[in-house]
Amino acid sequence: MTDPPLPPVGQPLPGVLHAERGRVTRDGNFALACWHAETDTLPRVVGQHGDPDRVALVLPIGVASNDGETARVEVRLWTEPPEPAERRYRSDGGGIEVLNRSILAREVRRGSPLRGEPAVLDARRHNVDLDRAVTDAGDGTTFYRLAVADLRRDALVHYTISATTPMVDVAATCSFTLRASIPEFTAQDVRAVQLPAAGSTVPELRHWTALYTRRDGLDHVRVDFLSTIVPGQESARPAVRIAVGETEIDVGADRNEAEAGEHVLLPLLDRQRDSVLVSVPVPPDHGLPEVRVLAPAGDPQPDDVRVDLAAAPPQPVWLMIVNYCIQGLNDLFDLPLDDPYPRPRTYTALTMRDERGTWSSRPGSGEDGDPDGYALTFEGHRYFGIPSMWAFNAAVLTMIAHDCSDDLEQIQADVTQRGTVVPVNAGFGAHRTPYYTARTNLEEIRRGRDAIAAFLPGAPSEGLAVYYPDQRLYGGTPQEYQVYADNGELVRYLVLDRASLCHSTGDDVQQRFFPAGAPDFPGNRLLHDPRSGARILPIEDAVREAMVGGSNDEAERGKAARRLREVLLLGLRRNAIDRGSPVLLVYGDDADKASGNGWFDGDYSGRPVHFNDKYQATLCWLRDHPWVRVVTVADRDVAAAQPVPLSADLASATCPSVDPQGGSEHDRYGNLLHFDSWEQRWAATRSPWLGTTLGQLSAEVERALVNWPPQAAGFALTPDPELVDLAWLTFLGLHHEMMWNKEPLEGGFVNRRLGVIAPEDFVVAASLQLRNAHVYLAAAVWAGWAMDTDHSRTYLNEGKLIEQLRAAGVGGRDALHWDHDLLPTDILYNRDVLAVLDRNGGRITHLFAADRGRRRAICVSGTPKAYQWTGPAPGRPEPDWLTCDGGVLENTVCTPNHLYIACDLQQSLPIAGRRLEERPRQPSPRDWLYPDTFNEYEATLDAGQRLVHYRYGPPVGPNRPQLVDDAAFHAACVADRAGKAAPQAGAATGVVWHDGPDFSKTIRLDGSRLDIHYQQAPAGHVVANEFCLDVRAAMTRGEFQGRSNPDDRSVRLSGPGGVHVTVTARSGCELTRSAQLPDLEAAEAAGISAEWLRYHRVLTDAVPITSAAGGDFRYTVDVGFTA
């Protein structure tokens, strides 16, 4: 027996067709179905641009054909009040579009749903369910969409959807009615907030707030639920019943029970907002309708909740967002990344915006391709209109101003025009206050405020009086609370953690003020510490953890994490009960976390985390929920609010990630604060080359600053205050996040384990270079001498300046070790110029100029930028980038950020070696870069001729091992220290790792000109000359130098205050190709933009000179001031 022949294509199959609501059967079997207003096809009303009285209605439609056919879909639509004619739409050219993957990918970039772009998020979030349905649709299932434009706002819209196919000529039909309303609600429209009782089986639907407004003859009721997506029932409409007057809507009802032609009244269900909107006509008597939220079917709480529309609204929950945005002055990349971006990106540019996810700066973490960067976070706040507070330190603003000036302009507009950014003070460098003197803490806070005011003019004064200490650390020491108490204009507010606020109950015993948070929120108010007088903005753990703690599904939908939504609803309920000061929930954490960059970048967790997408989803959700008010200290009512006083003096506070119980329990090292254990480990870390500890190095510099000026007998000069200021900036800037340890924070209860290991590499590197602050102090003495000197004689390592330094005990041993390391500095100076030369590399590390007409001195070369870097390894393929960081940065070494003047680049290259990594779960040993620590030049001094003669000579001491590792480097440091303890006049001693032909150079100072003459240089020799005009103005006000090329042999740099420097190739040499180009645009035209940016860095411009033939060559550096 054979099957009967099929009918011709396009003709119905035999059998009896029967139509029901939304479906057609053939001989009792499914043949065709169409559906609408299910979770994958929810209707949506949107505003019509340019006309507030008109709206558009978006109607998704699903159709399934048992025969695998594409249906013809038709929609008939009419309204009340009636339009002139009924509207009809068809899928075969009549306005209804067929959806497929390519259409949705084009509209919302389906190929990468989480992209860190707020506009894409805002568009996509309404299509998540539809998009997934289209993507997952099987054969025979097709989705359609109709956008009905130009409807009267608030019209009652009736429409019928029908679908047929060639083989099913009986239509599957369903009909609906909805109100085309998009009412706006405010915090004043909140009428009730409900919490689930114990035992509720569906807490998502029993935890809600109701809003009510009346507009143009309609009553609008919106109920915001904890979630309209119930676990285990994700594809179902929520079992919610809402009654408004005579209208009762069962959102989750089975609509198949309705007749085929019956128009089912639809509410507007929004699964992204987790809300249900019901809009009905105002009663004839204009009274308030009765509103009830009925228990879901099956819930053991049978009582319905009546909403009192006449009730006064509770105060909204106050949410304060504080992003901690700090950096060291760390221009990390040797060479900017030029792949995959059209214009190479520096470290700062990539930190601001890495939309293709190409770089992770977290140690040991590879990139995961997730877009990240501060700019994405700023843009999210702008787009969604959510105000925030940003705690900046000086370095991050300096780097943004230099490398990303357009972004800085946008941030300035955020501050003064949009109101989305209120800057607050992280301190100049961002340090931990318990471990410094009161004077140092005051300088840190004051200078931080001043830097923010300079970079972001118009910043609200209320914000500048907020201090956010690093890690929210407070030790209850006099050097903290006395500074806060005596400087209320600087520290009106402190950002600390609610859960760790402790008071003392006896010797070395503390208790937490507020061990519990929700649902009573006892510590979630604006607080006041009686001892310091500061108001406390208490960060809430639950908010800090949940702000970026949502699921990927929540992020795609533009929703805050469920835990955050729950906490905010609990806070609103508390406001409704107390009717007093509102609950204040503070989010405070690293801006890197919100932005997905820095420490929170990469694949360290084993999977993409999408921090920035989740943060932006939270902003989106906050915009749409008026019962949460995002506040800042610049809001008048916040500034005027009466704080709740603590019941005792604040004794300590800390980051709960390190001390979960705050100071209420000792760690395994016997300290109440685990940070004390980190500080002790840092302070005890030794420098094998200097022969001292990091703690001693730091204390020596801090004592010199705090006790300045010298009071020694015989000291009769007045040091220049701006150069003393630069010494302070150096110390504070390099103390950025000092004492940080490599101990992992993952796993919790950090203070309950013996896990302290080595300090972070960047901490060790900065600690070793703190001693350069001494150079600026000694230079300040020179400036005091120069202003009143009536002759132009040039000195070398002698004269009244050196005598005064010796009398004051300034300038290191014999006043000729200005940077306080093992090698002497050679001091060339007159009343116009001071050059500080270092025998490691035979180069000028610092250059100062005196503007005697204005009685001021400035530093024009030699900055306190960070020393660590990452970049191509010499002799390896270019993609192979290595890092130089940590304890290998002994001595005054050459780095990409410290190219000095007369710096021989080839002879200063780092060496690729191996280094142990103490950090757990990281590869060890690792390939590492070792800088030119053992690069001492032989020195011959000629004071009469005002010159220093340096010779790059043969190696000295133990030979450099074939593979440099920790042990070899440590041994060389010890041997070099021992050798330099017995110096020989002019000769290199200890350990010198030279490899190459001998050559020499002579550096002469004649008036305001440096004359640099090379002899027997190798062919192709390249010399770097780095400048910053002037360092203090650049670091504190973002006033950077400009550059020009008067001719192909000169580069002229011009800085603030009329200072200028001209580098001229005189004989036997020339400017390198990049040095001949005045700007990045010219470098791009020449195809060498990455090379140009290598020498045009944050704060500095380096001018390379090259001699193709080698031998003898000469160039000059002229310093002057324009009147």
mmCIF file with all atom_site columns, C-alpha atoms in Angstrom, residues 64-218:
data_model
loop_
_atom_site.group_PDB
_atom_site.id
_atom_site.type_symbol
_atom_site.label_atom_id
_atom_site.label_alt_id
_atom_site.label_comp_id
_atom_site.label_asym_id
_atom_site.label_entity_id
_atom_site.label_seq_id
_atom_site.pdbx_PDB_ins_code
_atom_site.Cartn_x
_atom_site.Cartn_y
_atom_site.Cartn_z
_atom_site.occupancy
_atom_site.B_iso_or_equiv
_atom_site.pdbx_formal_charge
_atom_site.auth_seq_id
_atom_site.auth_comp_id
_atom_site.auth_asym_id
_atom_site.auth_atom_id
_atom_site.pdbx_PDB_model_num
ATOM 1   C CA . ALA A 1 64  ? 4.328   27.985 14.146 1.00 0.00 ? 64  ALA A CA 1
ATOM 2   C CA . SER A 1 65  ? 3.456   25.822 11.170 1.00 0.00 ? 65  SER A CA 1
ATOM 3   C CA . ASN A 1 66  ? 3.368   22.041 11.459 1.00 0.00 ? 66  ASN A CA 1
ATOM 4   C CA . ASP A 1 67  ? 4.075   21.895 7.759  1.00 0.00 ? 67  ASP A CA 1
ATOM 5   C CA . GLY A 1 68  ? 7.156   24.117 8.001  1.00 0.00 ? 68  GLY A CA 1
ATOM 6   C CA . GLU A 1 69  ? 5.569   26.917 6.001  1.00 0.00 ? 69  GLU A CA 1
ATOM 7   C CA . THR A 1 70  ? 6.060   30.654 6.324  1.00 0.00 ? 70  THR A CA 1
ATOM 8   C CA . ALA A 1 71  ? 2.727   32.214 7.206  1.00 0.00 ? 71  ALA A CA 1
ATOM 9   C CA . ARG A 1 72  ? 0.982   35.233 5.856  1.00 0.00 ? 72  ARG A CA 1
ATOM 10  C CA . VAL A 1 73  ? 0.209   37.410 8.869  1.00 0.00 ? 73  VAL A CA 1
ATOM 11  C CA . GLU A 1 74  ? -2.383  40.149 8.958  1.00 0.00 ? 74  GLU A CA 1
ATOM 12  C CA . VAL A 1 75  ? -3.220  42.645 11.713 1.00 0.00 ? 75  VAL A CA 1
ATOM 13  C CA . ARG A 1 76  ? -6.432  44.687 11.859 1.00 0.00 ? 76  ARG A CA 1
ATOM 14  C CA . LEU A 1 77  ? -6.334  47.580 14.318 1.00 0.00 ? 77  LEU A CA 1
ATOM 15  C CA . TRP A 1 78  ? -8.749  50.270 15.464 1.00 0.00 ? 78  TRP A CA 1
ATOM 16  C CA . THR A 1 79  ? -8.827  52.638 18.394 1.00 0.00 ? 79  THR A CA 1
ATOM 17  C CA . GLU A 1 80  ? -11.006 54.478 20.860 1.00 0.00 ? 80  GLU A CA 1
ATOM 18  C CA . PRO A 1 81  ? -11.399 57.398 20.267 1.00 0.00 ? 81  PRO A CA 1
ATOM 19  C CA . PRO A 1 82  ? -11.811 56.158 16.720 1.00 0.00 ? 82  PRO A CA 1
ATOM 20  C CA . GLU A 1 83  ? -9.506  57.078 13.880 1.00 0.00 ? 83  GLU A CA 1
ATOM 21  C CA . PRO A 1 84  ? -10.910 57.882 10.434 1.00 0.00 ? 84  PRO A CA 1
ATOM 22  C CA . ALA A 1 85  ? -10.397 54.311 9.265  1.00 0.00 ? 85  ALA A CA 1
ATOM 23  C CA . GLU A 1 86  ? -9.373  50.912 10.513 1.00 0.00 ? 86  GLU A CA 1
ATOM 24  C CA . ARG A 1 87  ? -5.706  50.110 9.965  1.00 0.00 ? 87  ARG A CA 1
ATOM 25  C CA . ARG A 1 88  ? -4.595  46.919 8.229  1.00 0.00 ? 88  ARG A CA 1
ATOM 26  C CA . TYR A 1 89  ? -1.087  45.491 8.003  1.00 0.00 ? 89  TYR A CA 1
ATOM 27  C CA . ARG A 1 90  ? 0.261   42.418 6.178  1.00 0.00 ? 90  ARG A CA 1
ATOM 28  C CA . SER A 1 91  ? 3.515   40.494 6.215  1.00 0.00 ? 91  SER A CA 1
ATOM 29  C CA . ASP A 1 92  ? 3.609   40.318 2.400  1.00 0.00 ? 92  ASP A CA 1
ATOM 30  C CA . GLY A 1 93  ? 4.544   43.951 1.858  1.00 0.00 ? 93  GLY A CA 1
ATOM 31  C CA . GLY A 1 94  ? 2.102   45.602 4.180  1.00 0.00 ? 94  GLY A CA 1
ATOM 32  C CA . GLY A 1 95  ? 4.275   46.785 7.094  1.00 0.00 ? 95  GLY A CA 1
ATOM 33  C CA . ILE A 1 96  ? 4.805   43.575 9.085  1.00 0.00 ? 96  ILE A CA 1
ATOM 34  C CA . GLU A 1 97  ? 8.425   42.444 8.950  1.00 0.00 ? 97  GLU A CA 1
ATOM 35  C CA . VAL A 1 98  ? 9.650   38.890 9.181  1.00 0.00 ? 98  VAL A CA 1
ATOM 36  C CA . LEU A 1 99  ? 12.346  38.582 11.838 1.00 0.00 ? 99  LEU A CA 1
ATOM 37  C CA . ASN A 1 100 ? 15.450  36.503 11.427 1.00 0.00 ? 100 ASN A CA 1
ATOM 38  C CA . ARG A 1 101 ? 18.846  36.416 12.981 1.00 0.00 ? 101 ARG A CA 1
ATOM 39  C CA . SER A 1 102 ? 20.406  38.867 10.549 1.00 0.00 ? 102 SER A CA 1
ATOM 40  C CA . ILE A 1 103 ? 17.754  41.489 11.254 1.00 0.00 ? 103 ILE A CA 1
ATOM 41  C CA . LEU A 1 104 ? 18.186  41.325 15.019 1.00 0.00 ? 104 LEU A CA 1
ATOM 42  C CA . ALA A 1 105 ? 21.959  41.139 14.751 1.00 0.00 ? 105 ALA A CA 1
ATOM 43  C CA . ARG A 1 106 ? 21.898  44.302 12.688 1.00 0.00 ? 106 ARG A CA 1
ATOM 44  C CA . GLU A 1 107 ? 19.631  46.087 15.140 1.00 0.00 ? 107 GLU A CA 1
ATOM 45  C CA . VAL A 1 108 ? 21.142  45.081 18.470 1.00 0.00 ? 108 VAL A CA 1
ATOM 46  C CA . ARG A 1 109 ? 24.463  43.414 17.629 1.00 0.00 ? 109 ARG A CA 1
ATOM 47  C CA . ARG A 1 110 ? 23.292  39.983 18.601 1.00 0.00 ? 110 ARG A CA 1
ATOM 48  C CA . GLY A 1 111 ? 26.710  38.515 17.854 1.00 0.00 ? 111 GLY A CA 1
ATOM 49  C CA . SER A 1 112 ? 28.036  40.087 21.076 1.00 0.00 ? 112 SER A CA 1
ATOM 50  C CA . PRO A 1 113 ? 25.161  40.925 23.379 1.00 0.00 ? 113 PRO A CA 1
ATOM 51  C CA . LEU A 1 114 ? 27.262  42.445 26.166 1.00 0.00 ? 114 LEU A CA 1
ATOM 52  C CA . ARG A 1 115 ? 29.354  45.256 24.728 1.00 0.00 ? 115 ARG A CA 1
ATOM 53  C CA . GLY A 1 116 ? 29.609  48.048 27.319 1.00 0.00 ? 116 GLY A CA 1
ATOM 54  C CA . GLU A 1 117 ? 27.589  50.488 25.218 1.00 0.00 ? 117 GLU A CA 1
ATOM 55  C CA . PRO A 1 118 ? 24.602  52.058 26.968 1.00 0.00 ? 118 PRO A CA 1
ATOM 56  C CA . ALA A 1 119 ? 22.628  52.874 23.814 1.00 0.00 ? 119 ALA A CA 1
ATOM 57  C CA . VAL A 1 120 ? 22.941  49.291 22.604 1.00 0.00 ? 120 VAL A CA 1
ATOM 58  C CA . LEU A 1 121 ? 21.948  47.991 26.026 1.00 0.00 ? 121 LEU A CA 1
ATOM 59  C CA . ASP A 1 122 ? 18.949  50.308 26.132 1.00 0.00 ? 122 ASP A CA 1
ATOM 60  C CA . ALA A 1 123 ? 17.744  49.159 22.719 1.00 0.00 ? 123 ALA A CA 1
ATOM 61  C CA . ARG A 1 124 ? 18.439  45.491 23.211 1.00 0.00 ? 124 ARG A CA 1
ATOM 62  C CA . ARG A 1 125 ? 16.997  45.005 26.676 1.00 0.00 ? 125 ARG A CA 1
ATOM 63  C CA . HIS A 1 126 ? 13.402  45.071 25.381 1.00 0.00 ? 126 HIS A CA 1
ATOM 64  C CA . ASN A 1 127 ? 14.194  42.447 22.751 1.00 0.00 ? 127 ASN A CA 1
ATOM 65  C CA . VAL A 1 128 ? 16.014  39.887 24.868 1.00 0.00 ? 128 VAL A CA 1
ATOM 66  C CA . ASP A 1 129 ? 13.240  37.287 24.936 1.00 0.00 ? 129 ASP A CA 1
ATOM 67  C CA . LEU A 1 130 ? 12.221  37.888 21.339 1.00 0.00 ? 130 LEU A CA 1
ATOM 68  C CA . ASP A 1 131 ? 15.814  37.769 20.197 1.00 0.00 ? 131 ASP A CA 1
ATOM 69  C CA . ARG A 1 132 ? 16.426  34.473 21.967 1.00 0.00 ? 132 ARG A CA 1
ATOM 70  C CA . ALA A 1 133 ? 13.217  33.046 20.542 1.00 0.00 ? 133 ALA A CA 1
ATOM 71  C CA . VAL A 1 134 ? 14.227  34.022 17.012 1.00 0.00 ? 134 VAL A CA 1
ATOM 72  C CA . THR A 1 135 ? 17.693  32.582 17.497 1.00 0.00 ? 135 THR A CA 1
ATOM 73  C CA . ASP A 1 136 ? 16.411  29.310 18.929 1.00 0.00 ? 136 ASP A CA 1
ATOM 74  C CA . ALA A 1 137 ? 13.414  28.910 16.615 1.00 0.00 ? 137 ALA A CA 1
ATOM 75  C CA . GLY A 1 138 ? 13.102  25.550 14.929 1.00 0.00 ? 138 GLY A CA 1
ATOM 76  C CA . ASP A 1 139 ? 11.798  24.720 11.497 1.00 0.00 ? 139 ASP A CA 1
ATOM 77  C CA . GLY A 1 140 ? 8.302   25.999 10.940 1.00 0.00 ? 140 GLY A CA 1
ATOM 78  C CA . THR A 1 141 ? 8.491   28.726 13.635 1.00 0.00 ? 141 THR A CA 1
ATOM 79  C CA . THR A 1 142 ? 8.714   32.321 12.454 1.00 0.00 ? 142 THR A CA 1
ATOM 80  C CA . PHE A 1 143 ? 8.573   35.604 14.296 1.00 0.00 ? 143 PHE A CA 1
ATOM 81  C CA . TYR A 1 144 ? 7.178   38.858 12.984 1.00 0.00 ? 144 TYR A CA 1
ATOM 82  C CA . ARG A 1 145 ? 7.059   42.418 14.192 1.00 0.00 ? 145 ARG A CA 1
ATOM 83  C CA . LEU A 1 146 ? 4.724   45.278 13.542 1.00 0.00 ? 146 LEU A CA 1
ATOM 84  C CA . ALA A 1 147 ? 5.492   48.851 14.588 1.00 0.00 ? 147 ALA A CA 1
ATOM 85  C CA . VAL A 1 148 ? 2.295   50.872 14.601 1.00 0.00 ? 148 VAL A CA 1
ATOM 86  C CA . ALA A 1 149 ? 3.245   54.543 14.446 1.00 0.00 ? 149 ALA A CA 1
ATOM 87  C CA . ASP A 1 150 ? 1.392   57.767 15.177 1.00 0.00 ? 150 ASP A CA 1
ATOM 88  C CA . LEU A 1 151 ? -1.182  56.554 17.665 1.00 0.00 ? 151 LEU A CA 1
ATOM 89  C CA . ARG A 1 152 ? -2.860  58.942 19.994 1.00 0.00 ? 152 ARG A CA 1
ATOM 90  C CA . ARG A 1 153 ? -1.310  58.686 23.421 1.00 0.00 ? 153 ARG A CA 1
ATOM 91  C CA . ASP A 1 154 ? -3.571  56.867 25.912 1.00 0.00 ? 154 ASP A CA 1
ATOM 92  C CA . ALA A 1 155 ? -5.841  55.573 23.138 1.00 0.00 ? 155 ALA A CA 1
ATOM 93  C CA . LEU A 1 156 ? -7.577  52.246 23.730 1.00 0.00 ? 156 LEU A CA 1
ATOM 94  C CA . VAL A 1 157 ? -6.225  50.035 20.959 1.00 0.00 ? 157 VAL A CA 1
ATOM 95  C CA . HIS A 1 158 ? -8.075  46.960 19.673 1.00 0.00 ? 158 HIS A CA 1
ATOM 96  C CA . TYR A 1 159 ? -6.344  44.616 17.281 1.00 0.00 ? 159 TYR A CA 1
ATOM 97  C CA . THR A 1 160 ? -6.765  41.181 15.770 1.00 0.00 ? 160 THR A CA 1
ATOM 98  C CA . ILE A 1 161 ? -3.885  39.044 14.567 1.00 0.00 ? 161 ILE A CA 1
ATOM 99  C CA . SER A 1 162 ? -4.448  36.285 12.030 1.00 0.00 ? 162 SER A CA 1
ATOM 100 C CA . ALA A 1 163 ? -2.136  33.884 10.253 1.00 0.00 ? 163 ALA A CA 1
ATOM 101 C CA . THR A 1 164 ? -2.644  31.561 7.290  1.00 0.00 ? 164 THR A CA 1
ATOM 102 C CA . THR A 1 165 ? -0.384  29.430 5.109  1.00 0.00 ? 165 THR A CA 1
ATOM 103 C CA . PRO A 1 166 ? -0.858  27.979 1.628  1.00 0.00 ? 166 PRO A CA 1
ATOM 104 C CA . MET A 1 167 ? -1.686  24.616 3.180  1.00 0.00 ? 167 MET A CA 1
ATOM 105 C CA . VAL A 1 168 ? -3.802  26.037 5.998  1.00 0.00 ? 168 VAL A CA 1
ATOM 106 C CA . ASP A 1 169 ? -6.267  28.522 4.563  1.00 0.00 ? 169 ASP A CA 1
ATOM 107 C CA . VAL A 1 170 ? -8.237  28.788 7.795  1.00 0.00 ? 170 VAL A CA 1
ATOM 108 C CA . ALA A 1 171 ? -6.767  31.578 9.924  1.00 0.00 ? 171 ALA A CA 1
ATOM 109 C CA . ALA A 1 172 ? -5.328  31.156 13.369 1.00 0.00 ? 172 ALA A CA 1
ATOM 110 C CA . THR A 1 173 ? -6.627  34.260 15.085 1.00 0.00 ? 173 THR A CA 1
ATOM 111 C CA . CYS A 1 174 ? -6.242  36.060 18.420 1.00 0.00 ? 174 CYS A CA 1
ATOM 112 C CA . SER A 1 175 ? -7.542  39.462 19.503 1.00 0.00 ? 175 SER A CA 1
ATOM 113 C CA . PHE A 1 176 ? -6.377  41.897 22.158 1.00 0.00 ? 176 PHE A CA 1
ATOM 114 C CA . THR A 1 177 ? -7.028  45.286 23.652 1.00 0.00 ? 177 THR A CA 1
ATOM 115 C CA . LEU A 1 178 ? -4.516  47.495 25.417 1.00 0.00 ? 178 LEU A CA 1
ATOM 116 C CA . ARG A 1 179 ? -4.122  51.089 26.509 1.00 0.00 ? 179 ARG A CA 1
ATOM 117 C CA . ALA A 1 180 ? -1.353  52.904 24.599 1.00 0.00 ? 180 ALA A CA 1
ATOM 118 C CA . SER A 1 181 ? -0.056  54.674 27.681 1.00 0.00 ? 181 SER A CA 1
ATOM 119 C CA . ILE A 1 182 ? 3.453   55.530 28.811 1.00 0.00 ? 182 ILE A CA 1
ATOM 120 C CA . PRO A 1 183 ? 2.893   57.473 32.015 1.00 0.00 ? 183 PRO A CA 1
ATOM 121 C CA . GLU A 1 184 ? 5.819   58.958 33.860 1.00 0.00 ? 184 GLU A CA 1
ATOM 122 C CA . PHE A 1 185 ? 6.104   58.234 37.568 1.00 0.00 ? 185 PHE A CA 1
ATOM 123 C CA . THR A 1 186 ? 8.053   60.054 40.243 1.00 0.00 ? 186 THR A CA 1
ATOM 124 C CA . ALA A 1 187 ? 9.002   59.286 43.823 1.00 0.00 ? 187 ALA A CA 1
ATOM 125 C CA . GLN A 1 188 ? 5.890   61.185 44.897 1.00 0.00 ? 188 GLN A CA 1
ATOM 126 C CA . ASP A 1 189 ? 3.728   58.572 43.174 1.00 0.00 ? 189 ASP A CA 1
ATOM 127 C CA . VAL A 1 190 ? 4.755   55.697 45.461 1.00 0.00 ? 190 VAL A CA 1
ATOM 128 C CA . ARG A 1 191 ? 1.770   54.526 47.469 1.00 0.00 ? 191 ARG A CA 1
ATOM 129 C CA . ALA A 1 192 ? 2.724   51.183 49.020 1.00 0.00 ? 192 ALA A CA 1
ATOM 130 C CA . VAL A 1 193 ? 5.576   48.782 49.497 1.00 0.00 ? 193 VAL A CA 1
ATOM 131 C CA . GLN A 1 194 ? 5.030   45.163 50.424 1.00 0.00 ? 194 GLN A CA 1
ATOM 132 C CA . LEU A 1 195 ? 7.412   42.504 51.717 1.00 0.00 ? 195 LEU A CA 1
ATOM 133 C CA . PRO A 1 196 ? 6.839   38.750 51.505 1.00 0.00 ? 196 PRO A CA 1
ATOM 134 C CA . ALA A 1 197 ? 5.874   37.019 54.709 1.00 0.00 ? 197 ALA A CA 1
ATOM 135 C CA . ALA A 1 198 ? 7.864   34.084 55.962 1.00 0.00 ? 198 ALA A CA 1
ATOM 136 C CA . GLY A 1 199 ? 7.056   30.977 53.981 1.00 0.00 ? 199 GLY A CA 1
ATOM 137 C CA . SER A 1 200 ? 5.993   32.710 50.811 1.00 0.00 ? 200 SER A CA 1
ATOM 138 C CA . THR A 1 201 ? 6.487   30.311 47.918 1.00 0.00 ? 201 THR A CA 1
ATOM 139 C CA . VAL A 1 202 ? 6.813   33.085 45.348 1.00 0.00 ? 202 VAL A CA 1
ATOM 140 C CA . PRO A 1 203 ? 8.751   35.911 47.056 1.00 0.00 ? 203 PRO A CA 1
ATOM 141 C CA . GLU A 1 204 ? 9.461   37.460 43.664 1.00 0.00 ? 204 GLU A CA 1
ATOM 142 C CA . LEU A 1 205 ? 5.795   38.383 43.341 1.00 0.00 ? 205 LEU A CA 1
ATOM 143 C CA . ARG A 1 206 ? 5.108   39.208 47.006 1.00 0.00 ? 206 ARG A CA 1
ATOM 144 C CA . HIS A 1 207 ? 7.850   41.805 47.217 1.00 0.00 ? 207 HIS A CA 1
ATOM 145 C CA . TRP A 1 208 ? 6.671   44.912 45.408 1.00 0.00 ? 208 TRP A CA 1
ATOM 146 C CA . THR A 1 209 ? 5.984   48.605 45.424 1.00 0.00 ? 209 THR A CA 1
ATOM 147 C CA . ALA A 1 210 ? 2.931   50.293 43.893 1.00 0.00 ? 210 ALA A CA 1
ATOM 148 C CA . LEU A 1 211 ? 2.936   53.659 42.115 1.00 0.00 ? 211 LEU A CA 1
ATOM 149 C CA . TYR A 1 212 ? -0.089  55.699 41.102 1.00 0.00 ? 212 TYR A CA 1
ATOM 150 C CA . THR A 1 213 ? -0.631  58.776 38.970 1.00 0.00 ? 213 THR A CA 1
ATOM 151 C CA . ARG A 1 214 ? -3.623  60.427 37.243 1.00 0.00 ? 214 ARG A CA 1
ATOM 152 C CA . ARG A 1 215 ? -3.219  62.119 33.874 1.00 0.00 ? 215 ARG A CA 1
ATOM 153 C CA . ASP A 1 216 ? -5.646  63.274 31.177 1.00 0.00 ? 216 ASP A CA 1
ATOM 154 C CA . GLY A 1 217 ? -8.614  61.310 32.429 1.00 0.00 ? 217 GLY A CA 1
ATOM 155 C CA . LEU A 1 218 ? -6.776  58.087 33.180 1.00 0.00 ? 218 LEU A CA 1
#
